[in-house]
PDB file of C-alpha atoms in Angstrom:
ATOM      1  CA  ILE A 282       0.062   0.024   0.010  1.00  0.00           C
ATOM      2  CA  ALA A 283       1.694   3.218  -1.134  1.00  0.00           C
ATOM      3  CA  GLY A 284      -0.922   5.886  -0.051  1.00  0.00           C
ATOM      4  CA  ILE A 285       0.301   9.149  -1.530  1.00  0.00           C
ATOM      5  CA  THR A 286       3.710   9.562  -3.191  1.00  0.00           C
ATOM      6  CA  GLN A 287       5.283  12.966  -4.000  1.00  0.00           C
ATOM      7  CA  ALA A 288       8.285  13.502  -6.438  1.00  0.00           C
ATOM      8  CA  PRO A 289      10.896  14.850  -6.240  1.00  0.00           C
ATOM      9  CA  THR A 290      11.809  14.548  -2.673  1.00  0.00           C
ATOM     10  CA  SER A 291      13.793  17.693  -2.877  1.00  0.00           C
ATOM     11  CA  GLN A 292      14.873  20.154  -5.516  1.00  0.00           C
ATOM     12  CA  ILE A 293      16.933  23.215  -5.830  1.00  0.00           C
ATOM     13  CA  LEU A 294      15.752  25.353  -8.568  1.00  0.00           C
ATOM     14  CA  ALA A 295      16.944  28.680 -10.178  1.00  0.00           C
ATOM     15  CA  ALA A 296      14.603  31.546 -10.113  1.00  0.00           C
ATOM     16  CA  GLY A 297      12.370  31.851 -13.257  1.00  0.00           C
ATOM     17  CA  ARG A 298      12.321  28.135 -14.060  1.00  0.00           C
ATOM     18  CA  ARG A 299       9.323  26.066 -14.545  1.00  0.00           C
ATOM     19  CA  MET A 300       8.759  23.224 -11.965  1.00  0.00           C
ATOM     20  CA  THR A 301       6.150  20.627 -11.650  1.00  0.00           C
ATOM     21  CA  LEU A 302       5.678  18.813  -8.379  1.00  0.00           C
ATOM     22  CA  ARG A 303       4.069  15.374  -8.776  1.00  0.00           C
ATOM     23  CA  CYS A 304       1.533  13.784  -6.686  1.00  0.00           C
ATOM     24  CA  THR A 305      -0.237  10.366  -7.045  1.00  0.00           C
ATOM     25  CA  GLN A 306      -2.411   8.463  -4.762  1.00  0.00           C
ATOM     26  CA  ASP A 307      -3.609   4.860  -5.061  1.00  0.00           C
ATOM     27  CA  MET A 308      -6.509   5.069  -2.719  1.00  0.00           C
ATOM     28  CA  ARG A 309      -8.939   6.317  -5.121  1.00  0.00           C
ATOM     29  CA  HIS A 310      -9.735   9.317  -3.083  1.00  0.00           C
ATOM     30  CA  ASN A 311     -12.008  12.005  -4.877  1.00  0.00           C
ATOM     31  CA  ALA A 312     -10.511  15.018  -3.238  1.00  0.00           C
ATOM     32  CA  MET A 313      -6.828  16.118  -3.375  1.00  0.00           C
ATOM     33  CA  TYR A 314      -4.941  19.186  -2.011  1.00  0.00           C
ATOM     34  CA  TRP A 315      -1.700  21.024  -2.181  1.00  0.00           C
ATOM     35  CA  TYR A 316      -0.345  22.784   0.852  1.00  0.00           C
ATOM     36  CA  ARG A 317       2.764  24.762   1.498  1.00  0.00           C
ATOM     37  CA  GLN A 318       4.317  24.495   4.872  1.00  0.00           C
ATOM     38  CA  ASP A 319       6.452  27.535   6.048  1.00  0.00           C
ATOM     39  CA  LEU A 320       8.096  28.064   9.495  1.00  0.00           C
ATOM     40  CA  GLY A 321       5.692  29.728  11.953  1.00  0.00           C
ATOM     41  CA  LEU A 322       2.783  29.487   9.582  1.00  0.00           C
ATOM     42  CA  GLY A 323       1.725  26.177   9.652  1.00  0.00           C
ATOM     43  CA  LEU A 324       0.277  24.571   6.344  1.00  0.00           C
ATOM     44  CA  ARG A 325      -1.651  26.735   4.048  1.00  0.00           C
ATOM     45  CA  LEU A 326      -4.043  25.518   1.150  1.00  0.00           C
ATOM     46  CA  ILE A 327      -2.634  26.362  -2.364  1.00  0.00           C
ATOM     47  CA  HIS A 328      -5.205  24.518  -4.572  1.00  0.00           C
ATOM     48  CA  TYR A 329      -7.691  21.947  -4.312  1.00  0.00           C
ATOM     49  CA  SER A 330      -9.641  19.408  -6.304  1.00  0.00           C
ATOM     50  CA  ASN A 331     -12.822  17.838  -5.176  1.00  0.00           C
ATOM     51  CA  THR A 332     -13.137  15.335  -8.094  1.00  0.00           C
ATOM     52  CA  ALA A 333     -11.303  14.507 -11.367  1.00  0.00           C
ATOM     53  CA  GLY A 334     -11.928  17.361 -13.842  1.00  0.00           C
ATOM     54  CA  THR A 335     -12.295  20.195 -11.191  1.00  0.00           C
ATOM     55  CA  THR A 336      -9.958  22.383  -9.348  1.00  0.00           C
ATOM     56  CA  GLY A 337     -10.317  25.371  -6.936  1.00  0.00           C
ATOM     57  CA  LYS A 338      -8.075  27.962  -5.476  1.00  0.00           C
ATOM     58  CA  GLY A 339      -7.094  27.893  -1.748  1.00  0.00           C
ATOM     59  CA  GLU A 340      -5.625  30.574   0.442  1.00  0.00           C
ATOM     60  CA  VAL A 341      -2.218  31.214  -1.469  1.00  0.00           C
ATOM     61  CA  PRO A 342      -2.892  30.111  -5.174  1.00  0.00           C
ATOM     62  CA  ASP A 343      -0.822  32.945  -6.822  1.00  0.00           C
ATOM     63  CA  GLY A 344       2.044  31.688  -8.863  1.00  0.00           C
ATOM     64  CA  TYR A 345       0.880  28.164  -8.810  1.00  0.00           C
ATOM     65  CA  SER A 346      -1.388  25.980 -11.159  1.00  0.00           C
ATOM     66  CA  VAL A 347      -2.798  22.611 -10.994  1.00  0.00           C
ATOM     67  CA  SER A 348      -4.677  20.009 -13.113  1.00  0.00           C
ATOM     68  CA  ARG A 349      -6.609  17.092 -12.450  1.00  0.00           C
ATOM     69  CA  ALA A 350      -6.831  14.843 -15.485  1.00  0.00           C
ATOM     70  CA  ASN A 351      -7.690  11.664 -13.545  1.00  0.00           C
ATOM     71  CA  THR A 352      -8.528  10.419  -9.990  1.00  0.00           C
ATOM     72  CA  ASP A 353      -4.784   9.393  -9.099  1.00  0.00           C
ATOM     73  CA  ASP A 354      -2.552  12.370 -10.211  1.00  0.00           C
ATOM     74  CA  PHE A 355      -2.664  15.920  -9.172  1.00  0.00           C
ATOM     75  CA  PRO A 356       0.486  17.877 -10.312  1.00  0.00           C
ATOM     76  CA  LEU A 357       1.460  21.245  -9.042  1.00  0.00           C
ATOM     77  CA  THR A 358       3.114  23.665 -11.365  1.00  0.00           C
ATOM     78  CA  LEU A 359       5.354  26.843 -10.711  1.00  0.00           C
ATOM     79  CA  ALA A 360       5.346  28.654 -14.015  1.00  0.00           C
ATOM     80  CA  SER A 361       8.247  31.003 -13.115  1.00  0.00           C
ATOM     81  CA  ALA A 362       9.638  30.118  -9.549  1.00  0.00           C
ATOM     82  CA  VAL A 363      10.441  32.921  -7.198  1.00  0.00           C
ATOM     83  CA  PRO A 364      12.563  32.725  -4.049  1.00  0.00           C
ATOM     84  CA  SER A 365       9.346  33.287  -1.934  1.00  0.00           C
ATOM     85  CA  GLN A 366       8.208  29.859  -3.086  1.00  0.00           C
ATOM     86  CA  THR A 367      11.015  28.259  -1.186  1.00  0.00           C
ATOM     87  CA  SER A 368       8.839  25.900   0.942  1.00  0.00           C
ATOM     88  CA  VAL A 369       7.897  22.376   1.772  1.00  0.00           C
ATOM     89  CA  TYR A 370       5.040  21.132  -0.325  1.00  0.00           C
ATOM     90  CA  PHE A 371       2.547  18.467   0.917  1.00  0.00           C
ATOM     91  CA  CYS A 372      -0.032  16.846  -1.165  1.00  0.00           C
ATOM     92  CA  ALA A 373      -3.180  15.413   0.681  1.00  0.00           C
ATOM     93  CA  SER A 374      -6.250  13.256  -0.290  1.00  0.00           C
ATOM     94  CA  LYS A 375      -9.546  12.722   1.130  1.00  0.00           C
ATOM     95  CA  PRO A 376     -12.107   9.997   0.471  1.00  0.00           C
ATOM     96  CA  SER A 377     -15.562  11.014  -0.593  1.00  0.00           C
ATOM     97  CA  GLY A 378     -18.344  11.092   1.951  1.00  0.00           C
ATOM     98  CA  THR A 379     -18.843  13.376   4.954  1.00  0.00           C
ATOM     99  CA  THR A 380     -15.386  12.855   6.483  1.00  0.00           C
ATOM    100  CA  ASP A 381     -12.831  15.864   6.753  1.00  0.00           C
ATOM    101  CA  THR A 382      -9.947  13.622   7.338  1.00  0.00           C
ATOM    102  CA  GLN A 383      -7.191  14.222   4.942  1.00  0.00           C
ATOM    103  CA  TYR A 384      -4.125  11.842   4.353  1.00  0.00           C
ATOM    104  CA  PHE A 385      -0.767  13.409   3.651  1.00  0.00           C
ATOM    105  CA  GLY A 386       2.105  12.514   1.420  1.00  0.00           C
ATOM    106  CA  PRO A 387       5.680  12.785   2.492  1.00  0.00           C
ATOM    107  CA  GLY A 388       6.434  16.064   1.156  1.00  0.00           C
ATOM    108  CA  THR A 389       8.688  17.927  -1.337  1.00  0.00           C
ATOM    109  CA  ARG A 390      11.266  20.512  -0.114  1.00  0.00           C
ATOM    110  CA  LEU A 391      11.788  23.133  -2.757  1.00  0.00           C
ATOM    111  CA  THR A 392      14.615  25.784  -2.647  1.00  0.00           C
ATOM    112  CA  VAL A 393      14.281  28.511  -5.184  1.00  0.00           C
ATOM    113  CA  LEU A 394      17.540  30.512  -5.553  1.00  0.00           C
TER     114      LEU A 394
ATOM    115  CA  ALA B1373     -13.925  32.538   9.831  1.00  0.00           C
ATOM    116  CA  GLN B1374     -12.248  29.746  11.607  1.00  0.00           C
ATOM    117  CA  SER B1375      -8.781  29.963  13.289  1.00  0.00           C
ATOM    118  CA  VAL B1376      -6.675  27.920  15.471  1.00  0.00           C
ATOM    119  CA  THR B1377      -4.232  29.128  18.113  1.00  0.00           C
ATOM    120  CA  GLN B1378      -1.542  26.780  19.593  1.00  0.00           C
ATOM    121  CA  LEU B1379      -0.310  28.497  22.716  1.00  0.00           C
ATOM    122  CA  ASP B1380       3.148  27.077  22.980  1.00  0.00           C
ATOM    123  CA  SER B1381       5.631  27.012  19.886  1.00  0.00           C
ATOM    124  CA  HIS B1382       7.904  24.780  21.803  1.00  0.00           C
ATOM    125  CA  VAL B1383       7.424  22.249  24.762  1.00  0.00           C
ATOM    126  CA  SER B1384      10.018  20.350  26.386  1.00  0.00           C
ATOM    127  CA  VAL B1385       9.477  17.523  28.852  1.00  0.00           C
ATOM    128  CA  SER B1386      11.476  14.644  30.438  1.00  0.00           C
ATOM    129  CA  GLU B1387      10.883  11.107  29.322  1.00  0.00           C
ATOM    130  CA  GLY B1388       8.138   9.493  31.395  1.00  0.00           C
ATOM    131  CA  THR B1389       6.606  12.712  32.500  1.00  0.00           C
ATOM    132  CA  PRO B1390       3.160  13.916  31.098  1.00  0.00           C
ATOM    133  CA  VAL B1391       2.717  15.815  27.948  1.00  0.00           C
ATOM    134  CA  LEU B1392       0.400  18.693  27.329  1.00  0.00           C
ATOM    135  CA  LEU B1393       0.111  20.647  24.189  1.00  0.00           C
ATOM    136  CA  ARG B1394      -2.480  23.383  24.218  1.00  0.00           C
ATOM    137  CA  CYS B1395      -4.993  24.382  21.370  1.00  0.00           C
ATOM    138  CA  ASN B1396      -7.762  27.017  21.413  1.00  0.00           C
ATOM    139  CA  TYR B1397     -10.033  27.335  18.340  1.00  0.00           C
ATOM    140  CA  SER B1398     -12.652  29.644  16.865  1.00  0.00           C
ATOM    141  CA  SER B1399     -15.323  28.568  14.731  1.00  0.00           C
ATOM    142  CA  SER B1400     -18.736  29.761  13.743  1.00  0.00           C
ATOM    143  CA  TYR B1401     -19.917  26.267  13.337  1.00  0.00           C
ATOM    144  CA  SER B1402     -19.764  22.998  15.371  1.00  0.00           C
ATOM    145  CA  PRO B1403     -16.174  22.085  14.272  1.00  0.00           C
ATOM    146  CA  SER B1404     -14.369  18.937  13.588  1.00  0.00           C
ATOM    147  CA  LEU B1405     -11.005  19.116  15.328  1.00  0.00           C
ATOM    148  CA  PHE B1406      -7.786  17.134  14.581  1.00  0.00           C
ATOM    149  CA  TRP B1407      -4.302  16.597  15.891  1.00  0.00           C
ATOM    150  CA  TYR B1408      -1.597  15.710  13.343  1.00  0.00           C
ATOM    151  CA  VAL B1409       2.029  14.903  14.128  1.00  0.00           C
ATOM    152  CA  GLN B1410       5.030  15.346  11.920  1.00  0.00           C
ATOM    153  CA  HIS B1411       8.225  13.608  12.606  1.00  0.00           C
ATOM    154  CA  PRO B1412      11.418  15.190  11.309  1.00  0.00           C
ATOM    155  CA  ASN B1413      11.535  15.135   7.365  1.00  0.00           C
ATOM    156  CA  LYS B1414       8.298  13.096   7.387  1.00  0.00           C
ATOM    157  CA  GLY B1415       4.767  13.906   6.188  1.00  0.00           C
ATOM    158  CA  LEU B1416       1.736  14.431   8.659  1.00  0.00           C
ATOM    159  CA  GLN B1417       0.016  11.589  10.471  1.00  0.00           C
ATOM    160  CA  LEU B1418      -3.340  11.662  12.067  1.00  0.00           C
ATOM    161  CA  LEU B1419      -3.155  11.374  15.779  1.00  0.00           C
ATOM    162  CA  LEU B1420      -6.920  11.861  16.517  1.00  0.00           C
ATOM    163  CA  LYS B1421     -10.061  13.422  15.441  1.00  0.00           C
ATOM    164  CA  TYR B1422     -13.096  14.779  17.343  1.00  0.00           C
ATOM    165  CA  THR B1423     -16.495  14.991  15.429  1.00  0.00           C
ATOM    166  CA  SER B1424     -19.049  15.619  18.376  1.00  0.00           C
ATOM    167  CA  ALA B1425     -19.501  11.905  19.365  1.00  0.00           C
ATOM    168  CA  ALA B1426     -17.580  12.037  22.526  1.00  0.00           C
ATOM    169  CA  THR B1427     -15.673  14.847  24.181  1.00  0.00           C
ATOM    170  CA  LEU B1428     -12.862  12.828  25.188  1.00  0.00           C
ATOM    171  CA  VAL B1429     -10.897  11.413  22.073  1.00  0.00           C
ATOM    172  CA  LYS B1430      -8.276   8.633  22.248  1.00  0.00           C
ATOM    173  CA  GLY B1431      -5.736   8.591  19.482  1.00  0.00           C
ATOM    174  CA  ILE B1432      -2.766   6.392  18.727  1.00  0.00           C
ATOM    175  CA  ASN B1433       0.347   6.018  20.713  1.00  0.00           C
ATOM    176  CA  GLY B1434      -1.374   6.860  23.986  1.00  0.00           C
ATOM    177  CA  PHE B1435      -2.448  10.336  22.968  1.00  0.00           C
ATOM    178  CA  GLU B1436      -5.725  11.724  23.953  1.00  0.00           C
ATOM    179  CA  ALA B1437      -7.539  15.172  23.723  1.00  0.00           C
ATOM    180  CA  GLU B1438     -10.579  16.617  25.180  1.00  0.00           C
ATOM    181  CA  PHE B1439     -12.946  18.871  23.538  1.00  0.00           C
ATOM    182  CA  LYS B1440     -14.193  21.772  25.876  1.00  0.00           C
ATOM    183  CA  LYS B1441     -16.822  23.836  24.078  1.00  0.00           C
ATOM    184  CA  SER B1442     -17.097  26.427  26.891  1.00  0.00           C
ATOM    185  CA  GLU B1443     -13.270  27.025  26.767  1.00  0.00           C
ATOM    186  CA  THR B1444     -13.013  26.453  22.948  1.00  0.00           C
ATOM    187  CA  SER B1445     -10.226  24.391  23.558  1.00  0.00           C
ATOM    188  CA  PHE B1446      -8.762  20.933  22.329  1.00  0.00           C
ATOM    189  CA  HIS B1447      -5.730  20.274  24.313  1.00  0.00           C
ATOM    190  CA  LEU B1448      -3.563  17.138  23.416  1.00  0.00           C
ATOM    191  CA  THR B1449      -2.287  15.006  26.564  1.00  0.00           C
ATOM    192  CA  LYS B1450      -0.251  11.989  27.121  1.00  0.00           C
ATOM    193  CA  PRO B1451       0.407  10.470  30.412  1.00  0.00           C
ATOM    194  CA  SER B1452       3.796   9.364  29.899  1.00  0.00           C
ATOM    195  CA  ALA B1453       6.305  10.773  27.291  1.00  0.00           C
ATOM    196  CA  HIS B1454       8.538   8.719  25.108  1.00  0.00           C
ATOM    197  CA  MET B1455      11.615   9.780  23.200  1.00  0.00           C
ATOM    198  CA  SER B1456       9.787   8.660  19.988  1.00  0.00           C
ATOM    199  CA  ASP B1457       7.141  11.284  20.767  1.00  0.00           C
ATOM    200  CA  ALA B1458       9.571  14.075  19.866  1.00  0.00           C
ATOM    201  CA  ALA B1459       7.990  15.781  16.848  1.00  0.00           C
ATOM    202  CA  GLU B1460       6.022  18.743  15.564  1.00  0.00           C
ATOM    203  CA  TYR B1461       2.268  18.791  16.354  1.00  0.00           C
ATOM    204  CA  PHE B1462      -0.410  20.440  14.674  1.00  0.00           C
ATOM    205  CA  CYS B1463      -3.988  21.305  15.931  1.00  0.00           C
ATOM    206  CA  VAL B1464      -6.371  21.656  12.997  1.00  0.00           C
ATOM    207  CA  VAL B1465      -9.930  22.779  12.745  1.00  0.00           C
ATOM    208  CA  SER B1466     -12.670  22.110   9.931  1.00  0.00           C
ATOM    209  CA  GLY B1467     -16.119  23.101   9.483  1.00  0.00           C
ATOM    210  CA  ALA B1468     -16.566  26.805   8.832  1.00  0.00           C
ATOM    211  CA  TRP B1469     -14.957  27.373   5.532  1.00  0.00           C
ATOM    212  CA  GLU B1470     -16.470  25.490   2.732  1.00  0.00           C
ATOM    213  CA  LEU B1471     -14.740  25.099  -0.491  1.00  0.00           C
ATOM    214  CA  THR B1472     -16.364  25.923  -3.719  1.00  0.00           C
ATOM    215  CA  GLY B1473     -17.994  22.570  -4.975  1.00  0.00           C
ATOM    216  CA  GLY B1474     -17.996  20.974  -1.676  1.00  0.00           C
ATOM    217  CA  GLY B1475     -15.766  19.937   1.278  1.00  0.00           C
ATOM    218  CA  ASN B1476     -14.389  21.740   4.197  1.00  0.00           C
ATOM    219  CA  LYS B1477     -11.126  23.693   4.344  1.00  0.00           C
ATOM    220  CA  LEU B1478      -8.737  22.567   7.123  1.00  0.00           C
ATOM    221  CA  THR B1479      -7.143  25.467   8.998  1.00  0.00           C
ATOM    222  CA  PHE B1480      -3.948  24.610  10.680  1.00  0.00           C
ATOM    223  CA  GLY B1481      -2.323  25.962  13.856  1.00  0.00           C
ATOM    224  CA  THR B1482       1.283  27.181  13.613  1.00  0.00           C
ATOM    225  CA  GLY B1483       2.557  23.833  15.340  1.00  0.00           C
ATOM    226  CA  THR B1484       4.148  22.885  18.640  1.00  0.00           C
ATOM    227  CA  GLN B1485       7.563  21.417  18.703  1.00  0.00           C
ATOM    228  CA  LEU B1486       7.799  18.617  21.344  1.00  0.00           C
ATOM    229  CA  LYS B1487      11.365  17.865  22.714  1.00  0.00           C
ATOM    230  CA  VAL B1488      11.715  14.913  24.825  1.00  0.00           C
ATOM    231  CA  GLU B1489      14.671  14.739  27.022  1.00  0.00           C
ATOM    232  CA  LEU B1490      16.251  11.718  28.991  1.00  0.00           C
TER     233      LEU B1490
END
């Protein structure tokens, strides 16, 4: 049972470069989420998807885009990275129904120089 | 709007002594409340969840939390700390911020780093 996998584990990126963070889940969860974790700020929601084919903006969506072509994959793209996007990024998923419980991947540590 | 305040950014205890991590919340609705744990360089793991069934919630690894509506608190406790409990703990509230298309947004506290000393 893999749960949620994220790739890469870590990345150092030059400012201005394009980067896609990958997230895959094998639990057939309908909803998926991207968060960034910054020291002293906890986790903040970037984008979410309630089901394949739909996406929505969270608290801090600027500079990021997502797509949800199928149930399993939810990639996060930084079109032109900036140093303020240096963070740890977590992908999460949630089964359908009334539960609010989200399950998290191991994270991607991104440094933008 | 909903919010979460974790009252201590760092807590240090000796192994074998009790743990108390404090959390206060604000929500316009009857909230769901969670505690997640994050070990170094790992993802977040669900410790326990409150959803209005019972005010005292038992979680994994001997942790429990008590929901007190009058105090808007959801403090996390453990009778006896173990070295393996050293991690960062997040209090999370859900229930008052609906996402477009359905589902509730989770609002995270800023985290409490627990240190366990010999």
